[in-house]
XYZ file of C-alpha atoms in Angstrom:
768
model
C 111.079 17.319 69.996
C 109.340 14.193 68.732
C 105.800 12.944 69.106
C 104.041 9.959 67.541
C 100.723 10.739 65.875
C 98.774 8.008 64.096
C 96.607 9.250 61.258
C 93.858 6.658 60.964
C 92.084 8.570 58.222
C 90.799 7.699 54.809
C 90.512 9.612 51.596
C 87.549 11.995 51.470
C 85.773 13.715 48.638
C 88.011 16.222 46.900
C 91.113 14.766 48.494
C 90.326 15.703 52.091
C 91.150 13.420 54.976
C 88.544 12.988 57.644
C 87.089 10.604 60.195
C 84.823 10.624 63.207
C 85.979 11.806 66.596
C 85.009 8.610 68.358
C 87.677 6.595 66.520
C 90.546 8.939 67.281
C 93.213 8.761 69.966
C 92.365 11.134 72.810
C 94.977 13.750 71.882
C 94.263 13.853 68.137
C 93.273 17.235 66.689
C 94.623 16.842 63.167
C 91.623 15.541 61.288
C 87.957 16.273 61.861
C 84.626 15.051 60.603
C 84.043 18.150 58.476
C 86.602 18.699 55.737
C 87.898 22.177 54.919
C 86.591 23.824 51.771
C 89.098 22.951 49.052
C 87.595 25.190 46.402
C 87.429 22.267 43.978
C 91.118 21.998 43.063
C 93.036 22.289 46.324
C 93.873 19.287 48.464
C 93.363 19.040 52.227
C 96.178 17.058 53.820
C 94.552 17.434 57.233
C 91.970 19.644 58.897
C 94.235 22.686 59.133
C 95.492 23.407 55.622
C 94.872 22.950 51.925
C 97.369 23.115 49.069
C 96.368 24.296 45.601
C 98.087 23.333 42.312
C 99.566 26.850 42.106
C 101.270 26.263 45.497
C 98.871 28.470 47.444
C 98.791 27.316 51.051
C 95.483 28.041 52.745
C 95.725 27.827 56.514
C 92.379 26.881 58.028
C 91.914 28.944 61.187
C 89.184 28.363 63.798
C 89.795 31.585 65.736
C 88.041 34.898 65.109
C 90.168 37.734 63.765
C 89.110 40.896 65.569
C 92.215 42.997 65.232
C 94.500 40.968 67.462
C 96.560 39.461 64.613
C 95.595 35.882 65.406
C 95.277 34.776 61.792
C 98.826 35.843 61.006
C 100.305 34.327 64.165
C 98.586 30.975 63.670
C 99.567 30.839 60.007
C 103.167 31.415 61.091
C 103.051 28.365 63.366
C 101.897 26.106 60.553
C 104.186 27.654 57.936
C 107.177 27.159 60.221
C 106.722 23.398 60.283
C 105.486 23.040 56.699
C 108.548 24.808 55.237
C 106.413 26.619 52.678
C 106.878 29.902 50.855
C 105.370 32.540 53.173
C 104.413 34.645 50.158
C 102.018 31.850 49.104
C 100.208 31.667 52.455
C 96.631 32.802 52.888
C 94.052 32.219 55.631
C 90.400 31.214 55.708
C 87.992 30.368 58.495
C 87.532 26.736 59.427
C 84.256 24.859 59.316
C 82.559 24.067 62.616
C 84.091 20.858 63.926
C 85.169 19.433 67.272
C 88.852 19.330 66.357
C 88.809 23.134 66.397
C 87.355 23.358 69.904
C 89.246 25.572 72.348
C 90.959 23.233 74.801
C 93.313 25.769 76.358
C 90.652 28.233 77.516
C 88.686 25.566 79.379
C 91.713 23.976 81.021
C 93.142 27.307 82.121
C 89.738 28.383 83.377
C 89.989 25.896 86.229
C 90.180 27.551 89.676
C 93.770 26.556 90.394
C 96.547 28.910 91.404
C 99.189 29.267 88.657
C 101.777 27.329 90.651
C 99.336 24.548 91.641
C 100.664 21.092 90.834
C 100.454 17.578 92.151
C 98.741 14.413 91.045
C 95.198 15.611 91.735
C 95.635 18.939 89.934
C 97.304 17.294 86.947
C 94.554 14.701 86.821
C 91.785 17.290 86.862
C 93.530 19.297 84.157
C 93.902 16.175 82.019
C 90.237 15.345 82.487
C 89.177 18.880 81.591
C 91.352 18.757 78.463
C 89.701 15.495 77.443
C 86.261 16.960 78.171
C 87.116 20.074 76.174
C 88.119 17.956 73.187
C 84.905 15.981 73.376
C 82.797 19.146 73.671
C 84.651 20.873 70.862
C 83.479 24.379 71.789
C 84.912 26.775 69.209
C 85.661 30.011 71.020
C 88.008 32.964 70.655
C 88.608 34.521 74.040
C 90.770 34.465 77.114
C 93.825 35.426 75.037
C 94.030 31.730 74.238
C 94.284 31.471 70.452
C 98.029 30.964 70.061
C 98.258 28.857 73.221
C 95.433 26.622 72.065
C 96.763 26.194 68.529
C 100.457 26.038 69.405
C 100.593 22.261 68.982
C 97.760 21.586 66.477
C 99.036 24.138 63.951
C 102.615 22.930 64.226
C 101.609 19.280 64.068
C 99.443 19.977 61.032
C 102.353 21.640 59.254
C 104.810 18.914 60.219
C 102.394 16.158 59.208
C 101.778 17.749 55.816
C 105.518 18.244 55.318
C 106.137 14.571 56.028
C 103.413 13.558 53.561
C 104.811 15.806 50.827
C 108.352 14.532 51.338
C 107.130 10.928 51.258
C 105.211 11.578 48.037
C 108.259 13.125 46.377
C 110.512 10.308 47.546
C 108.113 7.734 46.112
C 108.044 9.612 42.810
C 111.837 9.603 42.599
C 112.271 6.100 44.010
C 114.428 7.258 46.909
C 114.064 7.128 50.683
C 112.267 10.018 52.356
C 115.125 10.599 54.779
C 117.320 11.755 51.883
C 114.886 14.541 50.950
C 114.047 17.844 52.549
C 111.388 20.537 52.256
C 112.347 24.144 51.660
C 110.379 27.216 50.542
C 107.447 25.250 49.165
C 109.438 22.579 47.348
C 110.783 19.134 48.163
C 114.432 18.707 47.210
C 116.227 15.399 46.749
C 119.841 14.708 47.663
C 120.834 15.067 44.009
C 119.021 18.398 43.611
C 115.753 17.361 41.965
C 112.760 19.492 42.948
C 108.994 19.126 43.092
C 106.642 21.893 44.173
C 104.100 21.358 46.946
C 101.310 22.064 44.467
C 102.538 19.233 42.249
C 102.778 16.812 45.154
C 99.632 17.549 47.161
C 97.319 15.053 45.450
C 99.926 12.302 45.774
C 100.691 13.243 49.367
C 97.174 12.326 50.495
C 98.062 8.635 50.266
C 101.335 9.039 52.184
C 100.201 9.358 55.757
C 103.070 9.647 58.251
C 103.178 7.316 61.230
C 105.485 9.717 63.003
C 106.126 13.444 62.812
C 109.034 15.484 64.075
C 108.604 19.070 65.206
C 111.381 21.595 64.745
C 113.447 22.794 67.680
C 113.090 26.465 68.532
C 116.692 27.067 67.485
C 115.744 26.070 63.937
C 112.792 28.468 63.623
C 112.933 30.834 60.655
C 109.329 32.083 60.655
C 108.259 31.963 64.290
C 109.887 34.764 66.226
C 110.124 37.143 63.272
C 108.148 40.392 62.818
C 106.183 39.275 59.751
C 103.672 41.810 58.393
C 100.090 40.882 59.139
C 98.249 39.006 56.405
C 95.162 41.196 56.776
C 96.856 44.601 56.697
C 96.444 45.254 52.973
C 92.748 44.351 52.849
C 91.984 46.439 55.914
C 93.922 49.356 54.467
C 92.356 49.332 51.003
C 88.820 48.617 52.149
C 88.445 45.148 50.655
C 88.238 43.348 54.012
C 84.693 42.122 54.600
C 83.201 42.524 58.051
C 79.795 41.173 58.961
C 78.282 44.603 58.430
C 79.664 44.634 54.852
C 77.729 41.559 53.718
C 75.605 42.301 50.656
C 73.417 39.652 49.023
C 70.935 39.764 46.138
C 67.420 40.851 47.147
C 68.560 41.496 50.714
C 66.251 43.263 53.138
C 67.328 45.159 56.226
C 66.110 45.241 59.803
C 66.300 47.670 62.707
C 64.946 47.165 66.203
C 63.500 48.961 69.203
C 64.331 46.943 72.304
C 62.699 46.920 75.716
C 64.707 48.070 78.751
C 66.376 45.808 81.315
C 64.113 43.219 82.871
C 61.132 43.797 80.564
C 59.009 40.786 79.671
C 57.083 42.346 76.787
C 58.048 44.371 73.702
C 57.870 48.173 73.844
C 54.290 49.363 74.170
C 52.809 51.074 71.087
C 49.269 51.390 69.780
C 47.868 49.593 66.764
C 47.619 52.937 64.999
C 51.316 53.614 65.591
C 52.207 50.179 64.208
C 50.087 50.869 61.126
C 51.720 54.248 60.674
C 55.192 52.692 60.749
C 54.190 50.012 58.245
C 53.117 52.772 55.859
C 56.523 54.502 55.880
C 58.597 54.366 52.648
C 60.285 51.031 51.975
C 58.887 49.283 55.032
C 57.943 45.646 54.403
C 56.973 44.552 57.907
C 56.811 45.615 61.542
C 57.175 42.722 63.952
C 56.853 42.054 67.651
C 59.617 39.818 69.043
C 59.358 38.037 72.414
C 63.106 37.834 73.074
C 64.972 34.608 73.705
C 67.044 32.741 76.239
C 70.168 34.166 74.597
C 69.631 37.547 76.221
C 68.011 39.510 73.409
C 65.166 41.446 75.060
C 61.584 41.694 73.783
C 61.595 44.095 70.852
C 59.845 45.635 67.890
C 61.548 45.027 64.543
C 61.154 46.861 61.260
C 62.042 45.146 57.968
C 62.614 47.462 55.009
C 64.306 47.785 51.639
C 67.224 49.746 53.097
C 68.672 49.989 56.555
C 68.041 53.720 56.720
C 64.355 53.170 55.966
C 64.193 50.497 58.657
C 66.060 52.737 61.093
C 63.765 55.736 60.506
C 60.653 53.635 61.066
C 62.183 52.082 64.182
C 63.032 55.524 65.573
C 59.442 56.608 64.993
C 58.311 53.619 67.048
C 60.889 54.437 69.714
C 59.551 57.971 69.972
C 56.028 56.638 70.364
C 57.244 54.164 72.985
C 58.972 56.875 74.990
C 55.749 58.865 75.108
C 53.574 55.913 76.094
C 53.433 53.132 78.660
C 56.632 51.227 79.416
C 57.102 47.535 78.717
C 55.875 45.151 81.388
C 58.466 44.192 83.980
C 60.903 46.960 83.067
C 63.411 47.577 85.834
C 64.077 50.952 87.439
C 67.593 49.860 88.399
C 70.372 52.428 88.625
C 74.098 52.232 89.160
C 73.666 54.244 92.359
C 71.419 51.604 93.920
C 73.499 48.721 92.567
C 76.697 50.098 94.083
C 74.903 50.641 97.378
C 73.857 46.993 97.308
C 77.390 45.847 96.471
C 78.868 47.904 99.317
C 76.257 46.512 101.709
C 77.085 42.971 100.624
C 80.783 43.621 101.102
C 80.125 44.749 104.684
C 77.702 42.004 105.661
C 78.920 38.919 103.800
C 82.212 37.072 104.168
C 82.107 35.837 100.591
C 83.092 32.514 99.092
C 86.758 31.758 99.861
C 88.721 31.212 96.660
C 92.286 30.799 97.889
C 93.486 30.835 101.467
C 96.391 29.625 103.565
C 98.364 30.599 106.640
C 95.400 31.713 108.750
C 95.473 35.198 107.220
C 92.369 36.490 108.985
C 93.692 35.463 112.396
C 97.068 37.038 111.688
C 95.337 40.226 110.591
C 93.143 40.343 113.692
C 96.170 39.991 115.962
C 98.377 42.471 114.095
C 99.327 45.803 115.633
C 99.945 47.437 112.270
C 97.463 47.116 109.417
C 96.521 48.835 106.164
C 92.867 48.854 105.045
C 91.527 50.268 101.758
C 88.388 49.905 99.638
C 88.346 50.333 95.869
C 85.581 50.607 93.279
C 85.224 50.035 89.540
C 82.139 50.933 87.455
C 80.134 49.224 84.742
C 81.719 49.413 81.290
C 80.344 48.967 77.769
C 82.232 47.080 75.075
C 81.726 49.898 72.548
C 83.030 47.920 69.570
C 83.592 50.024 66.475
C 81.410 47.675 64.421
C 77.977 47.476 66.085
C 76.215 44.145 66.450
C 74.883 42.762 63.169
C 73.928 39.506 61.508
C 72.452 38.414 58.189
C 70.190 35.358 58.063
C 68.450 33.626 55.187
C 65.848 30.985 55.991
C 65.036 28.458 53.275
C 62.786 25.426 53.070
C 65.511 23.032 54.161
C 67.748 25.118 56.408
C 69.302 28.491 57.059
C 72.473 30.467 56.460
C 74.123 32.973 58.778
C 76.644 35.668 57.867
C 78.210 37.428 60.843
C 81.287 38.083 62.932
C 81.264 36.004 66.108
C 83.686 34.707 68.708
C 81.639 31.494 69.046
C 80.538 30.120 65.648
C 79.206 26.899 67.166
C 76.994 28.733 69.639
C 75.912 31.090 66.845
C 74.822 28.110 64.762
C 73.024 26.598 67.746
C 71.157 29.848 68.395
C 69.895 30.057 64.812
C 68.878 26.399 64.894
C 67.052 26.853 68.196
C 65.124 29.930 67.079
C 64.144 28.334 63.766
C 63.488 24.826 65.081
C 66.180 23.278 62.867
C 68.889 20.709 63.334
C 72.259 22.406 63.703
C 73.568 20.491 60.697
C 71.053 22.383 58.568
C 72.500 25.780 59.505
C 75.528 27.089 57.600
C 77.686 29.764 59.226
C 79.710 32.176 57.093
C 82.201 33.702 59.511
C 83.596 37.204 58.915
C 86.278 39.297 60.567
C 85.120 41.329 63.534
C 85.213 45.077 63.963
C 85.992 44.567 67.629
C 84.967 41.807 69.991
C 86.413 42.315 73.501
C 84.073 39.559 74.724
C 80.870 41.150 73.392
C 80.693 38.781 70.440
C 80.922 35.780 72.742
C 77.204 36.405 73.104
C 74.742 35.504 70.360
C 71.713 37.626 71.291
C 71.874 39.702 68.126
C 72.171 36.528 66.053
C 69.099 34.964 67.666
C 67.242 38.210 67.054
C 68.235 38.246 63.377
C 67.056 34.652 62.984
C 63.685 35.469 64.550
C 63.224 38.346 62.099
C 64.356 36.352 59.044
C 61.947 33.563 59.962
C 59.071 35.857 58.975
C 60.565 36.550 55.519
C 61.489 33.111 54.108
C 63.939 32.685 51.220
C 65.120 36.298 51.487
C 68.309 37.341 53.315
C 67.642 39.840 56.093
C 70.444 41.895 57.581
C 69.929 43.156 61.116
C 72.145 46.079 62.129
C 71.987 47.623 65.566
C 72.502 51.361 65.706
C 75.304 52.680 67.886
C 72.664 53.601 70.459
C 71.202 50.077 70.373
C 74.665 48.636 70.767
C 75.683 50.733 73.755
C 72.364 50.545 75.583
C 71.807 46.789 75.142
C 75.179 45.359 76.012
C 76.367 42.720 78.448
C 78.467 45.059 80.540
C 81.636 44.657 82.572
C 80.161 44.441 86.084
C 80.695 47.108 88.707
C 82.841 45.712 91.510
C 83.909 46.855 94.967
C 86.830 45.351 96.868
C 88.209 45.719 100.360
C 91.870 44.855 100.831
C 93.612 44.555 104.175
C 97.140 43.661 105.140
C 99.142 43.171 108.301
C 102.691 44.546 108.342
C 105.583 43.755 110.644
C 107.956 46.340 112.062
C 109.994 46.361 108.839
C 106.950 46.872 106.635
C 106.842 43.299 105.390
C 103.427 41.756 104.736
C 102.497 39.072 107.245
C 98.922 38.618 106.011
C 96.978 39.712 102.928
C 93.164 39.614 102.888
C 91.031 40.575 99.877
C 87.248 40.450 99.618
C 85.404 41.701 96.535
C 81.736 41.820 95.585
C 79.910 42.135 92.293
C 78.026 40.219 89.646
C 79.419 37.014 88.139
C 79.975 37.667 84.417
C 80.930 34.241 83.140
C 78.229 32.467 85.096
C 75.656 34.838 83.579
C 77.096 34.177 80.127
C 77.062 30.409 80.624
C 73.362 30.490 81.448
C 72.597 32.459 78.285
C 74.417 30.095 75.931
C 73.608 26.910 77.848
C 77.174 25.987 78.836
C 76.475 23.710 81.790
C 80.038 23.318 83.090
C 80.210 26.858 84.481
C 76.603 27.640 85.410
C 77.124 26.719 89.051
C 79.924 26.977 91.574
C 82.280 29.922 91.969
C 82.834 32.252 89.035
C 86.615 32.603 89.094
C 86.468 35.414 86.545
C 84.891 37.736 89.116
C 88.067 37.965 91.154
C 90.795 36.650 88.880
C 93.869 38.757 89.330
C 93.534 38.733 93.118
C 93.337 35.116 94.172
C 95.936 34.154 91.551
C 98.307 37.143 91.890
C 102.053 36.343 91.852
C 103.219 37.886 95.145
C 104.466 35.619 97.924
C 102.634 36.297 101.180
C 103.042 34.074 104.257
C 99.278 34.179 104.791
C 96.569 34.869 102.215
C 92.780 34.903 102.154
C 90.815 35.904 99.048
C 87.051 35.716 98.685
C 84.242 37.034 96.519
C 80.554 37.694 97.131
C 78.299 37.334 94.115
C 75.570 39.945 93.814
C 72.582 40.103 91.516
C 71.090 42.883 89.432
C 68.810 43.463 86.463
C 71.804 44.943 84.646
C 73.081 42.307 82.190
C 76.782 41.488 82.453
C 79.289 39.493 80.461
C 82.943 39.096 79.613
C 84.811 42.337 78.924
C 88.424 42.546 77.758
C 90.529 40.834 80.464
C 87.335 40.183 82.492
C 88.065 40.256 86.249
C 91.670 41.290 85.713
C 90.395 44.618 84.362
C 89.375 45.754 87.843
C 91.170 43.406 90.223
C 94.549 44.603 88.925
C 93.571 48.157 89.842
C 92.593 47.019 93.326
C 95.651 44.864 94.044
C 98.333 47.013 92.423
C 97.031 50.213 94.000
C 97.044 48.450 97.363
C 100.579 47.129 96.888
C 101.644 50.733 96.354
C 99.806 51.724 99.522
C 101.712 49.038 101.399
C 105.003 50.314 100.002
C 104.091 53.834 101.116
C 103.153 52.579 104.591
C 106.494 50.774 104.767
C 108.277 53.895 103.461
C 109.874 51.853 100.695
C 110.335 52.347 96.960
C 107.389 50.735 95.097
C 109.657 48.822 92.697
C 111.911 47.525 95.476
C 108.888 46.599 97.579
C 107.424 44.537 94.738
C 110.770 42.929 94.013
C 110.986 41.708 97.606
C 107.580 40.060 97.228
C 108.614 38.359 93.968
C 111.786 36.602 95.091
C 110.090 33.220 94.713
C 108.667 34.178 91.303
C 111.735 34.827 89.117
C 109.709 35.162 85.925
C 107.651 38.040 87.333
C 110.749 39.567 88.892
C 112.502 39.676 85.507
C 109.517 41.486 83.989
C 109.472 44.016 86.827
C 113.196 44.662 86.549
C 113.039 45.075 82.769
C 110.220 47.620 82.978
C 112.021 49.534 85.713
C 115.298 49.609 83.798
C 113.800 50.633 80.458
C 111.650 53.349 82.035
C 114.503 54.966 83.937
C 112.810 54.227 87.238
C 114.261 56.383 89.978
C 115.792 58.966 87.658
C 114.400 62.510 87.900
C 111.823 63.631 85.329
C 111.790 66.976 83.585
C 108.591 69.024 83.970
C 106.179 69.344 81.070
C 106.467 72.112 78.478
C 104.020 74.208 80.490
C 105.972 73.692 83.693
C 103.854 71.008 85.348
C 105.723 68.356 87.356
C 105.722 64.732 86.235
C 105.968 61.477 88.157
C 106.177 57.761 87.464
C 103.962 54.985 88.723
C 104.235 51.259 88.167
C 102.087 48.160 88.258
C 102.693 44.484 87.571
C 100.040 41.933 86.776
C 99.832 38.295 85.704
C 96.989 37.315 83.393
C 96.286 34.639 80.779
C 99.641 32.990 81.354
C 101.616 36.183 80.732
C 103.147 38.757 83.055
C 103.157 42.466 82.242
C 104.709 45.384 84.095
C 103.966 48.956 83.081
C 105.476 52.260 84.134
C 103.467 55.402 83.383
C 104.784 58.964 83.308
C 101.990 61.305 84.357
C 101.271 64.975 84.965
C 98.173 66.904 86.030
C 97.141 70.049 84.170
C 96.027 73.130 86.095
C 92.415 72.302 85.252
C 92.796 68.861 86.856
C 93.061 66.940 83.591
C 95.291 63.888 83.905
C 97.894 63.580 81.175
C 99.841 60.382 80.469
C 103.012 61.164 78.520
C 104.858 57.859 78.271
C 104.220 54.224 79.107
C 106.966 51.611 79.199
C 105.754 48.021 79.190
C 107.589 44.753 79.687
C 105.995 41.392 78.986
C 106.878 37.743 79.368
C 104.468 35.886 77.098
C 106.593 32.832 76.473
C 108.082 32.435 73.026
C 107.313 35.569 71.004
C 105.682 34.214 67.837
C 105.528 37.655 66.185
C 107.126 40.537 68.138
C 105.295 43.170 66.092
C 101.888 41.696 66.881
C 102.804 41.462 70.558
C 103.796 45.129 70.628
C 100.598 46.076 68.797
C 98.479 44.231 71.328
C 100.251 45.731 74.322
C 99.738 49.176 72.789
C 96.082 48.340 72.168
C 95.602 47.172 75.744
C 97.247 50.282 77.157
C 95.130 52.631 75.042
C 91.958 50.711 75.895
C 92.991 50.680 79.542
C 93.627 54.421 79.543
C 90.145 54.989 78.127
C 88.856 53.092 81.137
C 91.207 54.677 83.653
C 90.479 58.251 82.614
C 86.935 58.133 81.209
C 85.298 54.717 81.439
C 82.000 54.655 83.291
C 78.576 53.510 82.159
C 75.886 55.234 84.217
C 72.449 53.617 84.441
C 69.380 55.538 85.568
C 65.782 54.283 85.745
C 66.686 51.011 84.080
C 68.546 52.428 81.076
C 72.105 53.561 80.297
C 72.515 57.319 80.267
C 75.169 57.159 77.537
C 74.298 56.141 74.007
C 77.231 57.093 71.768
C 80.895 58.024 71.759
C 80.244 61.681 72.466
C 78.912 60.589 75.871
C 80.896 57.397 76.401
C 84.318 58.861 75.817
C 87.273 56.895 74.495
C 90.872 58.067 74.442
C 91.553 60.531 71.620
C 94.605 60.404 69.362
C 96.118 63.531 70.875
C 95.789 61.986 74.347
C 97.708 58.799 73.516
C 101.111 58.520 75.171
C 104.360 57.322 73.693
C 104.372 53.560 74.288
C 107.412 51.274 74.414
C 107.089 47.503 74.622
C 109.944 45.259 75.711
C 109.652 41.483 75.435
C 111.448 39.149 77.830
C 113.245 36.475 75.750
C 111.753 33.047 76.411
C 111.441 29.578 74.920
C 108.367 28.677 76.969
C 105.072 27.832 75.279
C 103.443 31.093 74.117
C 100.885 32.676 76.426
C 98.275 35.398 75.960
C 98.914 38.895 74.602
C 95.494 40.215 73.542
C 94.398 41.181 77.052
C 97.318 41.247 79.550
C 98.431 44.741 78.517
C 95.201 46.335 79.732
C 94.973 45.601 83.505
C 98.205 47.242 84.749
C 97.757 50.684 83.201
C 95.013 52.042 85.495
C 96.937 51.286 88.711
C 100.190 52.503 87.146
C 98.556 55.879 86.454
C 96.890 55.975 89.890
C 100.196 55.196 91.567
C 101.938 57.946 89.593
C 99.244 60.390 90.672
C 99.856 59.496 94.310
C 103.575 60.109 93.902
C 102.837 63.381 92.137
C 100.104 64.790 94.379
C 99.932 62.719 97.556
C 96.289 61.958 96.760
C 95.288 58.298 96.599
C 92.466 57.678 94.103
C 90.605 54.466 94.887
C 87.778 54.601 92.339
C 87.682 54.391 88.556
C 87.602 56.452 86.453
C 90.412 58.497 87.978
C 89.356 62.062 88.738
C 91.581 64.521 90.529
C 90.055 66.734 93.220
C 90.607 70.358 92.239
C 92.699 71.113 95.309
C 95.015 68.175 94.586
C 95.403 69.210 90.947
C 96.500 72.707 91.858
């Protein structure tokens, strides 16, 4: 595989190469306008790596590490092409620069069906890719990190390798084609060797006019189960999350935030404010108006320790609860919101998203139909590390220390709140104790900047309590969907109609951060997983009705797939039951024109022992299997769950077998870890997940109320990867959507009861 890349760069300070975006060819992502930090002695051969004299290779990574193994996977891509010693590889976050913008997520966010092609579609995708490069939005989300960096990381490694070989060849007075790179050294035909660290400074002046990428058959790093680079630090406690930041003279802040819809801070008396200011360690009590980024009006306490700030804030919260509520506070509840969504579903046809074959007419004329309505509740992100940010405001700028999925937007938020140019704000990115889409938002960062503005030249660390975090989230929206299908005499689908209703999460997010491209038009994330499902129907009509509510919503792990998979895959099982056919065979018949999905289905069925009898549990309860298949973020996952129901109605999941086609498997261990993570997260949702809102506030505030899956409830999980040489696709999210319908389908097989609402709860009579 060969591709010409012209490096029109010059020599920068400290040996870095850089130049402005405007001068670059449209596909160039090698060199940016902001050079990586070389630490004084290392040399940057392009924008994606530095080489130190001791041969340390520092891979410069623009994606947030939040447990998904991205830093290791991306380093493997670069190391593969560089031919370095893996033991010398380390990772650091990139600066903010357009070359690190996420192109893949924006291109794949276009509302095209996966199989869509043709001149117009290709042209629009090309234009969006060009626009994405010009915008340079740095973002970690949409399971896009490896896809987005697949070429840039490899090209960066190959380019650096070519420069190092050229430098060695010039030193020896031989032609570069007679030399090779291996394990961090360049070797001549006669056996002479020079280390990368010795060559790096010379290599800067040897810019390749052409680079050659390795064929997959030659890979020695990619495709291997390398241990994660961050495992040791996370195991021994040396990894630094945003909440771990500690700076000299640092002060701490805690907040009391107004409920949904409020336009003023919580109402307290002057005497109560004075009383809080007099508490031990308290330096200031502030009133914050909120901002466009979604942080509500609030009271903030600044103190010498976080516990002192927290105690004073709780005292204010107690006073607020006993007094008048903030102006404009909503009395919204999930009961009324769901009533509104159901009403909309009945009375509105929705915006058509994908349709062909006159599906509604076929359905109306059919003599045999299946009709079912499904519901999914609001969900909190519930990250293990609550929202936090540290900001220091100085006379000429500001610094931010935090974990974020969008460092550019984080910088913009601080600049906006403080009235600064973005170039005068420095972002120190840290690893994230969970993101799941929550840290795509920057409300907590804007809030920290507003607090720090009142205490100049002193770092202020804002930490939300667990209760703050859970009760002031941007939630996964509640959604209701009606699915209908027409069947012929043999049970085959002749028309498939799906209409869902709920809030639009990505449109709401775009308005908060000011991303104009997606503030209007249809929000494809609301119903992704239905309009772009892989089954071949002769007639299809999918639509979505957007609803509104005072409840704030945003992106949640797998976004629309998290509920649409439950709707579609439960309904496919209902169709199989109506046709009196085996669920696996029924799906296979619908996937004959989608061989990739069919292979995944067949692998999951084979590895799970589909169709073979299951032994009862140790206490004599019967078990059954259920399956689901779902395509998301370029990958296809099928899952088979083995389930039983205890006498008290408790649902028990004993074993889950997953199969995934995610293109070329960069690191099989990381893929398995992420599928396991998605299944466990998905089981938390399937069995427990529900955020209840009453009188404008969430009823749950901590993990004892918002229950996650416990260790003793986790099933045995097996992950099987379909061999592939295709470009890698997402793995961080695709494992989550299929598990809820797989469990629901198993419960139907086991009990004959069809559960159409999440979380899954067995009626007592069905359990017994």
